[in-house]
Coordinates of C-alpha atoms in Angstrom, one line a residue:
X1 CA 2.9 -54.6 -41.5
X2 CA -0.7 -56.1 -40.5
X3 CA -3.3 -53.7 -38.7
X4 CA -3.9 -56.8 -36.0
X5 CA 0.2 -56.5 -35.8
X6 CA 0.3 -52.7 -35.2
X7 CA -2.9 -53.1 -32.7
X8 CA -0.1 -55.9 -30.6
X9 CA 2.7 -53.3 -30.4
X10 CA 1.0 -50.5 -29.2
X11 CA -1.6 -51.8 -27.0
X12 CA -0.6 -51.1 -23.6
X13 CA -2.2 -54.2 -22.2
X14 CA -0.3 -56.6 -24.1
X15 CA 3.6 -55.0 -24.7
X16 CA 6.2 -52.8 -23.4
X17 CA 6.4 -51.3 -26.4
X18 CA 2.6 -49.7 -26.4
X19 CA 3.5 -48.7 -23.0
X20 CA 6.5 -47.0 -24.0
X21 CA 4.1 -45.4 -27.1
X22 CA 1.6 -44.6 -24.6
X23 CA 3.6 -43.0 -22.2
X24 CA 5.8 -40.9 -24.7
X25 CA 2.1 -39.7 -26.6
X26 CA 0.6 -38.8 -23.2
X27 CA 3.9 -36.4 -22.3
X28 CA 4.3 -35.0 -25.4
X29 CA 0.3 -34.0 -25.5
X30 CA 0.4 -32.8 -22.4
X31 CA 3.6 -30.7 -22.4
X32 CA 2.7 -29.3 -25.9
X33 CA -0.9 -28.6 -24.8
X34 CA 0.4 -26.6 -21.9
X35 CA 2.8 -24.5 -22.9
X36 CA -0.2 -23.8 -25.4
X37 CA -2.7 -22.8 -22.6
X38 CA 0.1 -21.4 -20.8
X39 CA 1.2 -19.2 -23.7
X40 CA -2.1 -18.4 -24.8
X41 CA -3.2 -17.4 -21.3
X42 CA -0.2 -15.5 -21.0
X43 CA -0.5 -13.0 -23.9
X44 CA -4.2 -12.7 -23.2
X45 CA -3.8 -11.1 -20.4
X46 CA -0.3 -9.1 -21.1
X47 CA -2.6 -7.5 -23.9
X48 CA -5.3 -6.8 -21.8
X49 CA -2.8 -5.5 -18.8
X50 CA -1.1 -3.1 -21.5
X51 CA -4.9 -1.8 -23.2
X52 CA -5.4 -0.9 -19.6
X53 CA -1.8 0.5 -18.9
X54 CA -1.7 2.5 -22.6
X55 CA -5.0 3.5 -22.2
X56 CA -4.9 4.5 -18.6
X57 CA -1.5 6.4 -19.4
X58 CA -3.4 8.3 -22.5
X59 CA -6.6 9.4 -20.1
X60 CA -4.0 10.7 -17.9
X61 CA -2.2 12.1 -20.1
X62 CA -5.3 14.0 -21.5
X63 CA -6.9 14.5 -18.4
X64 CA -3.4 16.7 -17.3
X65 CA -3.4 18.4 -20.6
X66 CA -6.8 20.0 -20.1
X67 CA -6.3 20.8 -16.9
X68 CA -2.8 23.0 -17.7
X69 CA -5.9 24.9 -20.0
X70 CA -8.4 25.2 -18.2
X71 CA -6.0 26.4 -15.2
X72 CA -4.4 28.4 -17.4
X73 CA -8.1 29.9 -18.2
X74 CA -8.7 30.5 -15.1
X75 CA -6.1 33.1 -14.2
X76 CA -7.4 34.8 -16.9
X77 CA -10.2 34.8 -15.6
X78 CA -9.2 35.6 -11.8
X79 CA -6.9 38.6 -14.1
X80 CA -10.3 39.6 -15.5
X81 CA -12.6 39.7 -13.2
X82 CA -10.0 41.0 -9.9
X83 CA -9.0 44.0 -13.1
X84 CA -11.2 47.4 -11.7
X85 CA -10.2 50.1 -13.7
X86 CA -10.5 48.5 -17.0
X87 CA -13.0 46.1 -16.9
X88 CA -15.3 46.6 -13.5
X89 CA -15.4 50.6 -13.8
X90 CA -16.0 49.4 -17.8
X91 CA -19.2 47.5 -16.8
X92 CA -20.6 50.0 -14.1
X93 CA -20.1 53.4 -16.6
X94 CA -22.6 55.5 -17.2
X95 CA -21.1 55.2 -20.8
X96 CA -23.9 54.2 -23.8
X97 CA -23.4 52.8 -27.2
X98 CA -22.3 55.3 -30.3
X99 CA -20.9 57.8 -28.0
X100 CA -17.0 58.9 -28.1
X101 CA -16.8 57.3 -24.3
X102 CA -18.4 54.2 -25.3
X103 CA -16.2 54.3 -27.9
X104 CA -12.6 54.7 -25.5
X105 CA -14.0 52.1 -22.9
X106 CA -14.5 49.3 -26.2
X107 CA -11.0 50.1 -27.1
X108 CA -9.4 49.3 -24.1
X109 CA -11.0 46.5 -23.1
X110 CA -10.8 44.9 -26.2
X111 CA -6.8 45.3 -26.0
X112 CA -6.9 43.9 -22.7
X113 CA -8.5 41.1 -24.0
X114 CA -7.0 40.7 -27.0
X115 CA -3.3 40.4 -24.5
X116 CA -4.6 38.2 -22.5
X117 CA -5.5 35.4 -25.3
X118 CA -3.1 35.8 -27.3
X119 CA -0.7 32.9 -28.1
X120 CA -3.2 31.1 -26.4
X121 CA -4.7 28.6 -29.6
X122 CA -7.2 26.9 -28.1
X123 CA -9.2 29.7 -26.4
X124 CA -11.1 30.7 -29.1
X125 CA -13.2 33.7 -27.6
X126 CA -13.2 35.4 -23.8
X127 CA -16.3 37.8 -22.9
X128 CA -16.9 40.2 -20.5
X129 CA -20.5 40.2 -20.2
X130 CA -22.4 42.7 -17.7
X131 CA -26.2 42.6 -16.5
X132 CA -26.8 45.8 -17.7
X133 CA -26.2 44.7 -21.3
X134 CA -22.3 45.6 -22.3
X135 CA -21.2 43.0 -24.1
X136 CA -17.3 43.1 -24.7
X137 CA -15.4 40.0 -26.7
X138 CA -12.3 39.3 -28.6
X139 CA -12.1 36.0 -30.9
X140 CA -15.3 34.4 -32.5
X141 CA -18.2 33.7 -33.0
X142 CA -19.7 36.8 -32.4
X143 CA -21.6 37.8 -29.1
X144 CA -24.3 40.3 -27.9
X145 CA -26.3 41.7 -25.6
X146 CA -29.4 38.8 -26.5
X147 CA -27.1 36.0 -24.6
X148 CA -28.5 37.6 -21.4
X149 CA -31.4 35.6 -21.2
X150 CA -30.3 32.7 -22.1
X151 CA -29.5 28.8 -19.6
X152 CA -25.9 29.0 -19.8
X153 CA -26.1 32.8 -18.6
X154 CA -28.5 31.5 -15.7
X155 CA -26.1 28.7 -15.2
X156 CA -22.7 30.8 -14.7
X157 CA -24.6 33.0 -12.5
X158 CA -25.7 29.8 -10.5
X159 CA -21.9 28.4 -10.7
X160 CA -19.9 30.9 -11.4
X161 CA -18.4 31.9 -7.8
X162 CA -14.7 29.9 -8.7
X163 CA -15.1 28.6 -12.3
X164 CA -18.5 26.6 -14.5
X165 CA -17.5 24.6 -17.4
X166 CA -20.7 24.8 -19.9
X167 CA -20.6 22.8 -22.9
X168 CA -21.6 24.4 -26.2
X169 CA -23.0 23.5 -28.9
X170 CA -25.1 24.5 -32.2
X171 CA -23.2 27.5 -33.7
X172 CA -19.8 26.5 -32.3
X173 CA -18.7 23.6 -30.2
X174 CA -16.4 24.8 -27.2
X175 CA -16.6 24.1 -23.5
X176 CA -17.1 27.6 -21.7
X177 CA -15.5 28.7 -18.5
X178 CA -16.9 31.1 -16.7
X179 CA -17.4 33.2 -13.5
X180 CA -19.1 35.6 -12.0
X181 CA -17.5 39.6 -12.0
X182 CA -18.9 40.7 -8.3
X183 CA -18.1 44.6 -6.7
X184 CA -19.5 45.2 -3.6
X185 CA -20.8 41.9 -3.0
X186 CA -22.9 42.2 -6.0
X187 CA -22.7 40.0 -9.0
X188 CA -22.3 42.6 -11.9
X189 CA -21.6 40.6 -15.0
X190 CA -19.9 37.3 -16.1
X191 CA -16.6 36.7 -17.7
X192 CA -16.8 33.5 -20.3
X193 CA -13.6 32.0 -22.3
X194 CA -13.9 29.7 -24.8
X195 CA -12.4 26.5 -24.8
X196 CA -11.8 25.2 -28.8
X197 CA -13.1 22.2 -28.8
X198 CA -10.6 21.0 -31.7
X199 CA -8.1 20.7 -28.9
X200 CA -10.3 18.8 -26.5
X201 CA -10.7 16.1 -29.8
X202 CA -7.0 16.4 -30.8
X203 CA -6.4 15.5 -26.8
X204 CA -8.8 12.4 -26.1
X205 CA -8.1 10.9 -29.7
X206 CA -7.5 7.5 -27.5
X207 CA -8.2 4.7 -29.8
X208 CA -6.1 1.7 -28.7
X209 CA -8.8 0.0 -31.6
X210 CA -10.5 1.3 -34.5
X211 CA -13.9 0.3 -32.6
X212 CA -12.9 1.8 -29.4
X213 CA -15.1 4.2 -27.8
X214 CA -14.0 7.4 -25.0
X215 CA -16.8 9.1 -23.3
X216 CA -15.8 12.0 -21.0
X217 CA -18.7 13.4 -19.0
X218 CA -18.8 16.2 -16.7
X219 CA -20.4 15.8 -12.2
X220 CA -24.1 16.1 -13.7
X221 CA -23.6 13.0 -16.1
X222 CA -23.7 15.6 -19.7
X223 CA -21.7 14.3 -21.7
X224 CA -18.9 16.8 -22.7
X225 CA -16.7 14.6 -25.3
X226 CA -17.6 11.3 -26.7
X227 CA -16.3 9.6 -29.3
X228 CA -17.3 10.5 -33.0
X229 CA -16.7 7.1 -34.8
X230 CA -18.7 4.6 -32.9
X231 CA -19.8 1.5 -34.0
X232 CA -23.0 0.2 -34.5
X233 CA -22.5 -1.6 -31.5
X234 CA -22.2 1.2 -29.6
X235 CA -23.7 1.6 -25.7
X236 CA -27.0 3.6 -25.3
X237 CA -26.2 7.5 -23.3
X238 CA -28.6 5.8 -20.7
X239 CA -25.6 2.7 -20.5
X240 CA -22.9 4.7 -20.7
X241 CA -24.4 7.3 -17.9
X242 CA -24.9 4.0 -15.7
X243 CA -21.6 2.3 -16.0
X244 CA -20.1 5.5 -14.9
X245 CA -22.0 5.2 -11.5
X246 CA -20.1 2.0 -10.9
X247 CA -16.3 2.8 -10.5
X248 CA -15.9 4.8 -7.0
X249 CA -12.0 5.2 -7.5
X250 CA -9.7 8.2 -9.0
X251 CA -9.0 5.5 -11.5
X252 CA -10.4 1.4 -12.5
X253 CA -10.6 -1.1 -15.4
X254 CA -12.5 -3.6 -15.1
X255 CA -13.8 -6.3 -17.6
X256 CA -17.7 -6.0 -18.6
X257 CA -20.7 -7.7 -19.9
X258 CA -22.3 -4.2 -22.1
X259 CA -25.2 -5.3 -23.9
X260 CA -23.7 -9.4 -24.2
X261 CA -20.5 -7.9 -25.4
X262 CA -17.5 -8.0 -23.2
X263 CA -15.5 -4.7 -23.2
X264 CA -12.4 -4.0 -20.8
X265 CA -13.7 -0.5 -19.1
X266 CA -10.7 2.1 -17.9
X267 CA -12.6 5.1 -15.5
X268 CA -10.5 8.0 -14.7
X269 CA -12.0 11.3 -12.6
X270 CA -10.4 14.0 -12.9
X271 CA -9.7 15.8 -9.3
X272 CA -9.6 19.4 -11.0
X273 CA -12.8 19.7 -13.5
X274 CA -14.6 16.5 -11.9
X275 CA -15.2 15.0 -14.8
X276 CA -15.4 11.7 -15.7
X277 CA -13.8 9.4 -18.5
X278 CA -14.8 5.8 -20.1
X279 CA -13.0 3.9 -22.3
X280 CA -14.6 1.0 -23.8
X281 CA -12.7 -1.5 -25.7
X282 CA -14.4 -4.5 -26.9
X283 CA -12.6 -7.6 -25.9
X284 CA -12.9 -9.1 -29.3
X285 CA -11.2 -6.7 -31.6
X286 CA -8.2 -6.4 -28.8
X287 CA -7.9 -10.1 -28.5
X288 CA -8.4 -10.2 -32.8
X289 CA -4.5 -11.0 -33.6
X290 CA -4.3 -13.3 -30.8
X291 CA -7.3 -16.0 -32.0
X292 CA -5.0 -15.8 -35.0
X293 CA -2.2 -17.1 -33.4
X294 CA -4.3 -19.5 -31.4
X295 CA -4.7 -21.2 -34.3
X296 CA -1.5 -20.5 -35.7
X297 CA -0.3 -22.5 -32.3
X298 CA -2.6 -25.0 -33.2
X299 CA -1.6 -26.1 -36.2
X300 CA 1.7 -26.4 -35.2
X301 CA 0.8 -28.5 -32.3
X302 CA -1.0 -30.6 -34.0
X303 CA 2.1 -31.4 -37.1
X304 CA 3.9 -32.0 -34.3
X305 CA 2.5 -34.5 -32.3
X306 CA 2.2 -36.4 -35.3
X307 CA 5.5 -36.0 -35.5
X308 CA 6.3 -37.0 -31.7
X309 CA 3.6 -40.1 -32.4
X310 CA 5.9 -41.5 -35.6
X311 CA 9.0 -40.9 -33.2
X312 CA 7.1 -42.3 -30.4
X313 CA 6.2 -45.4 -32.4
X314 CA 9.9 -45.8 -34.2
X315 CA 11.4 -45.3 -30.8
X316 CA 9.7 -47.5 -28.9
X317 CA 9.6 -50.0 -31.0
X318 CA 13.5 -50.0 -31.5
X319 CA 13.8 -49.9 -27.7
X320 CA 11.9 -52.9 -26.9
X321 CA 13.1 -55.2 -30.1
X322 CA 15.5 -57.2 -28.4
X323 CA 12.5 -57.7 -25.2
X324 CA 10.8 -59.6 -28.0
X325 CA 13.0 -61.3 -28.9
X326 CA 14.2 -62.7 -25.7
X327 CA 10.5 -63.0 -24.8
X328 CA 10.1 -66.0 -28.1
X329 CA 13.1 -67.1 -26.6
X330 CA 11.4 -67.8 -23.3
X331 CA 7.9 -69.0 -24.8
X332 CA 10.1 -72.0 -26.4
X333 CA 11.8 -72.9 -22.9
X334 CA 8.7 -72.5 -21.4
X335 CA 7.0 -75.6 -24.2
X336 CA 9.7 -77.0 -22.8
X337 CA 12.2 -76.8 -25.9
X338 CA 15.8 -76.6 -24.5
X339 CA 17.3 -77.0 -28.1
X340 CA 15.5 -73.5 -29.7
X341 CA 17.5 -71.5 -31.8
X342 CA 19.3 -68.4 -30.0
X343 CA 18.9 -65.3 -31.7
X344 CA 21.7 -63.8 -30.6
X345 CA 21.6 -60.2 -28.4
X346 CA 24.7 -57.7 -28.7
X347 CA 23.3 -54.8 -26.5
X348 CA 25.3 -53.8 -23.4
X349 CA 22.3 -52.7 -21.6
X350 CA 20.0 -54.5 -19.2
X351 CA 18.1 -56.5 -22.2
X352 CA 21.7 -57.9 -23.4
X353 CA 22.8 -58.4 -19.5
X354 CA 19.1 -60.4 -19.0
X355 CA 19.9 -62.7 -21.9
X356 CA 23.5 -63.2 -21.5
X357 CA 22.1 -64.6 -17.9
X358 CA 19.1 -66.4 -19.3
X359 CA 21.1 -68.6 -22.5
X360 CA 23.4 -69.6 -18.3
X361 CA 20.0 -70.6 -17.7
X362 CA 19.6 -72.4 -20.1
X363 CA 22.8 -74.2 -20.3
X364 CA 22.8 -74.9 -16.6
X365 CA 19.0 -76.5 -16.2
X366 CA 19.8 -79.9 -18.2
X367 CA 22.6 -80.5 -16.2
X368 CA 20.0 -79.1 -13.2
X369 CA 17.1 -81.8 -14.0
X370 CA 19.5 -84.7 -13.8
X371 CA 20.8 -84.4 -10.0
X372 CA 17.6 -82.4 -9.1
X373 CA 16.7 -85.2 -6.9
X374 CA 19.8 -86.2 -5.1
X375 CA 20.0 -82.5 -4.9
X376 CA 16.3 -82.9 -3.1
X377 CA 17.1 -84.9 -1.3
X378 CA 20.3 -83.5 0.1
X379 CA 18.5 -79.9 0.6
X380 CA 15.8 -81.3 2.6
X381 CA 18.3 -83.3 5.2
X382 CA 20.2 -80.2 5.3
X383 CA 17.3 -78.0 6.4
X384 CA 16.2 -80.6 8.8
X385 CA 19.9 -80.4 10.3
X386 CA 19.7 -76.3 10.3
X387 CA 16.0 -76.5 11.7
X388 CA 17.1 -78.8 14.9
X389 CA 20.3 -76.8 14.9
X390 CA 18.7 -73.0 15.6
X391 CA 17.0 -72.7 18.8
X392 CA 17.2 -69.5 19.2
X393 CA 15.9 -66.3 20.4
X394 CA 14.4 -65.4 17.2
X395 CA 12.1 -68.9 17.6
X396 CA 11.4 -68.3 20.7
X397 CA 10.0 -64.7 19.0
X398 CA 7.9 -66.7 17.1
X399 CA 6.5 -68.9 19.7
X400 CA 5.5 -65.6 22.1
X401 CA 3.6 -64.8 18.9
X402 CA 2.2 -67.4 17.7
X403 CA 0.7 -66.9 22.1
X404 CA -0.2 -63.6 21.7
X405 CA -2.2 -64.0 17.9
X406 CA -3.7 -67.3 19.9
X407 CA -4.9 -64.2 23.0
X408 CA -6.0 -62.2 20.0
X409 CA -8.2 -64.2 18.6
X410 CA -10.0 -66.1 21.9
X411 CA -10.3 -62.3 23.0
X412 CA -7.4 -62.6 26.1
X413 CA -6.0 -59.5 26.1
X414 CA -3.7 -60.1 29.0
X415 CA -2.2 -62.6 27.8
X416 CA -2.1 -60.5 24.8
X417 CA -0.4 -57.8 26.7
X418 CA 2.2 -59.9 28.5
X419 CA 3.1 -61.6 25.6
X420 CA 4.0 -58.7 23.6
X421 CA 5.7 -57.0 26.4
X422 CA 7.7 -59.9 26.7
X423 CA 8.3 -59.9 23.1
X424 CA 9.5 -56.1 23.5
X425 CA 11.5 -56.8 26.5
X426 CA 13.3 -60.2 25.0
X427 CA 14.6 -58.5 21.6
X428 CA 15.8 -55.3 23.7
X429 CA 17.6 -58.4 26.3
X430 CA 19.0 -60.7 23.2
X431 CA 18.3 -58.5 20.0
X432 CA 19.4 -55.3 20.2
X433 CA 23.2 -56.1 19.9
X434 CA 24.2 -52.4 20.7
X435 CA 25.9 -51.3 23.9
X436 CA 24.2 -47.6 23.8
X437 CA 20.1 -47.0 23.1
X438 CA 18.6 -44.0 23.9
X439 CA 16.6 -42.6 26.5
X440 CA 12.7 -43.2 24.3
X441 CA 14.0 -47.7 23.7
X442 CA 15.3 -47.4 27.5
X443 CA 11.6 -46.0 28.4
X444 CA 10.1 -48.6 26.0
X445 CA 11.7 -51.7 28.1
X446 CA 11.2 -50.2 31.1
X447 CA 7.0 -49.9 30.3
X448 CA 7.0 -53.2 28.8
X449 CA 8.3 -54.5 32.0
X450 CA 5.7 -53.2 33.8
X451 CA 2.4 -54.0 31.7
X452 CA 3.9 -57.6 32.5
X453 CA 4.4 -56.9 36.1
X454 CA 1.8 -55.5 36.7
X455 CA -0.4 -59.3 36.3
X456 CA 1.4 -60.5 39.3
X457 CA -0.4 -57.9 41.9
X458 CA -3.5 -57.9 39.9
X459 CA -3.7 -54.2 39.8
X460 CA -2.3 -51.2 38.1
X461 CA 1.3 -50.5 38.7
X462 CA 1.7 -46.4 39.1
X463 CA 4.5 -44.7 37.8
X464 CA 5.1 -41.3 36.9
X465 CA 7.2 -39.9 34.3
X466 CA 9.3 -36.5 34.5
X467 CA 11.6 -36.0 31.5
X468 CA 12.6 -33.2 29.3
X469 CA 11.6 -33.5 25.4
X470 CA 15.5 -32.9 24.4
X471 CA 16.5 -35.9 26.0
X472 CA 14.9 -38.3 24.5
X473 CA 17.2 -39.1 22.0
X474 CA 20.4 -39.2 24.7
X475 CA 22.1 -41.9 24.0
X476 CA 22.4 -44.3 27.5
X477 CA 24.3 -47.8 28.4
X478 CA 21.7 -50.9 27.4
X479 CA 19.2 -51.7 30.4
X480 CA 20.4 -49.4 33.0
X481 CA 17.3 -48.1 34.0
X482 CA 14.9 -51.5 34.0
X483 CA 16.9 -53.3 37.0
X484 CA 16.4 -50.3 39.5
X485 CA 12.7 -49.7 38.8
X486 CA 12.4 -53.5 39.3
X487 CA 13.9 -53.4 42.3
X488 CA 11.6 -50.1 43.0
X489 CA 8.5 -52.1 42.1
X490 CA 10.0 -55.9 44.4
X491 CA 11.2 -54.1 47.1
X492 CA 9.7 -50.9 47.0
X493 CA 6.1 -50.2 46.8
X494 CA 5.3 -54.3 46.0
X495 CA 4.8 -55.3 49.7
X496 CA 2.3 -52.4 50.3
X497 CA -1.4 -52.8 49.8
X498 CA -2.1 -49.1 48.2
X499 CA -0.8 -46.1 47.5
X500 CA 2.1 -47.0 45.7
X501 CA 3.8 -44.5 43.5
X502 CA 7.0 -44.8 41.2
X503 CA 8.6 -41.8 39.9
X504 CA 11.5 -41.6 37.0
X505 CA 12.6 -38.5 36.2
X506 CA 15.5 -37.8 34.0
X507 CA 16.9 -34.2 34.1
X508 CA 20.3 -32.7 32.8
X509 CA 22.5 -30.7 35.5
X510 CA 26.3 -29.8 35.6
X511 CA 26.6 -31.3 31.7
X512 CA 25.7 -34.6 33.2
X513 CA 22.8 -36.5 32.4
X514 CA 20.5 -37.3 35.8
X515 CA 18.4 -40.2 36.4
X516 CA 16.5 -41.0 39.6
X517 CA 13.9 -43.6 39.8
X518 CA 11.7 -42.5 43.1
X519 CA 9.8 -44.9 45.1
X520 CA 7.1 -44.2 48.1
X521 CA 7.6 -48.0 49.6
X522 CA 9.4 -49.0 52.7
X523 CA 12.4 -47.8 52.6
X524 CA 16.1 -48.9 53.6
X525 CA 19.0 -48.9 56.3
X526 CA 22.2 -46.8 55.9
X527 CA 23.4 -50.9 56.0
X528 CA 21.2 -52.0 53.2
X529 CA 22.2 -49.6 51.0
X530 CA 25.6 -50.1 52.1
X531 CA 25.6 -53.8 50.9
X532 CA 23.5 -53.6 48.0
X533 CA 26.5 -51.1 46.3
X534 CA 29.3 -52.7 47.8
X535 CA 28.9 -55.5 50.0
X536 CA 28.3 -59.5 49.5
X537 CA 24.5 -58.9 48.4
X538 CA 22.6 -61.3 50.8
X539 CA 18.5 -60.1 49.5
X540 CA 18.3 -63.6 46.8
X541 CA 19.2 -62.6 43.3
X542 CA 19.7 -59.3 41.5
X543 CA 17.1 -58.6 38.8
X544 CA 15.6 -62.2 38.2
X545 CA 15.3 -61.0 34.3
X546 CA 17.8 -59.5 33.2
X547 CA 20.6 -60.9 35.7
X548 CA 21.6 -57.2 36.6
X549 CA 20.8 -55.5 39.7
X550 CA 21.3 -52.5 41.4
X551 CA 24.9 -53.0 41.9
X552 CA 25.9 -54.7 38.8
X553 CA 24.3 -51.3 36.9
X554 CA 26.9 -48.7 39.0
X555 CA 29.3 -51.5 38.5
X556 CA 29.0 -50.8 34.3
X557 CA 29.3 -47.0 34.9
X558 CA 31.7 -47.1 37.5
X559 CA 34.4 -49.3 35.1
X560 CA 33.3 -47.6 32.1
X561 CA 33.1 -43.5 33.1
X562 CA 34.8 -43.6 36.6
X563 CA 34.3 -42.9 40.1
X564 CA 32.4 -39.5 40.1
X565 CA 29.6 -41.4 37.8
X566 CA 27.4 -44.4 38.8
X567 CA 24.9 -45.0 40.9
X568 CA 23.7 -43.4 44.4
X569 CA 21.0 -44.5 46.9
X570 CA 18.9 -41.7 49.4
X571 CA 16.1 -43.8 51.8
X572 CA 14.0 -43.2 54.4
X573 CA 12.3 -46.2 56.1
X574 CA 9.0 -45.9 56.3
X575 CA 9.2 -42.9 54.2
X576 CA 10.7 -43.8 50.4
X577 CA 13.8 -45.1 48.5
X578 CA 15.8 -42.4 45.8
X579 CA 18.3 -44.0 43.2
X580 CA 20.0 -41.6 41.3
X581 CA 22.0 -42.6 38.5
X582 CA 24.6 -39.7 37.3
X583 CA 26.7 -40.3 33.9
X584 CA 28.1 -37.8 31.0
X585 CA 25.9 -36.7 28.1
X586 CA 26.6 -39.0 25.2
X587 CA 25.4 -36.8 22.6
X588 CA 28.3 -34.6 21.5
X589 CA 30.3 -38.2 21.9
X590 CA 28.0 -39.9 19.5
X591 CA 28.4 -37.0 17.3
X592 CA 31.9 -37.0 16.6
X593 CA 31.9 -40.5 16.1
X594 CA 29.3 -40.7 13.7
X595 CA 31.3 -37.3 11.9
X596 CA 34.7 -39.3 12.1
X597 CA 32.9 -42.8 10.6

């Protein structure tokens, strides 16, 4: 296959096959890459959420385990500082070392302390240090009276009213929990319990990835625990301390950039100790597996896309082969060759139907060309006859439209308005074949009529409408309101020089639709009202436009719905005339008819 032929087939500007190929390719491309993007983004978010959840749960469990140990140590301290016979009396005893009394006291308090820490492997030592120089302890390492002058004892004395925590370094790594021993409101010593640091390491050995880091900081910002095998890119101590200050809640997690490297930072503050645990998880190591999966997905997507493109080319060629055959035959007909070799298309689809129609068209083309002159002549004669016979309302609509557009082009808005209103009114009278219209359409006829008749009086005709919104779509007999309004204008407010007003009010009353038309014109006598509805009318033609006056409207309604309905007149000379039209609510009736249909 030549390159030019392939380009012509798949070019979207030249062939349907090209459009189909491009459409298939774009849909496949968008679908594949959208799926990959959605899956990869969701996978990243799930990995991050799972990491945060896992680390938060691990830190919470570690805090709870440590709190249980510290609470038990606090209880032991309480037992010690409240024991007068064994602890307080021994500290205050005047016995000196290397005496029998001192030996008995030493044995008694050692047994007491040993019982307290039995079966508690997380406690490495318990000690009672008197400020008078007496030191008693069980466990290791060794402790003597030189401890009294150390910073640890000073810290315990300053902060040990309830409990104080001190991180030891050097001979042994331990967390020392201390509390004052008081007697008669005076501090006489300190009880100290060492929490084995190995248990701290095991408790906080949370490492979701090999290079993640975990730090435990006390209230003063000192490090209680930090990961032993921290990577080379680990943040500095000052940076860790500043990160801790950015978290205010008891448990938070955030994605942060530290020294140009992205981390997920999980923070948790212990309500019991006030310590803050910070876990730093490098984002690149956390998402390392997802990067490999992303590469694999991209490779698979490229292979799938290539297969889809090849398949799209084959499918588009197969779909359009009959179209190309039909096109070649049409091009021969275009050149005037009506005896071309026909390539039969046997498919039953739209292209096959087009082929059958095209063949029949070609077969009849010669016959049509022979009689085209006669048929054209007959066609012109028939068109002329039809044109002469069709002087109907649509011809008048076209003429009025022409007048309207000419008035608009020549800047005559009043003629444009009158002709437009007349078009709408005639369309309602002659072009609308339905017996019923909506209240909205009936009001449009009235407005069109007012737009015409106002030019008779050379001033606007004030018409006030008071209509409930939900009644605008209620069906009413066609042209039952316009004759009433026409009568109110011509015979009511027409003779007035100024101050005339016509009010149209439509409302529901006792399940019936009421239409009131009131004018403040010269009014009528009782005899005039009786003649208007029942007697022979002597005041001229009813409605000069529609051929239907007030009496026509009344008779139409009474004939169709019965005597309770119709037109009622109320008037007083020189004051007003009110026409009330009453007929049933037709909405339910029309709805039932539509349901039956």
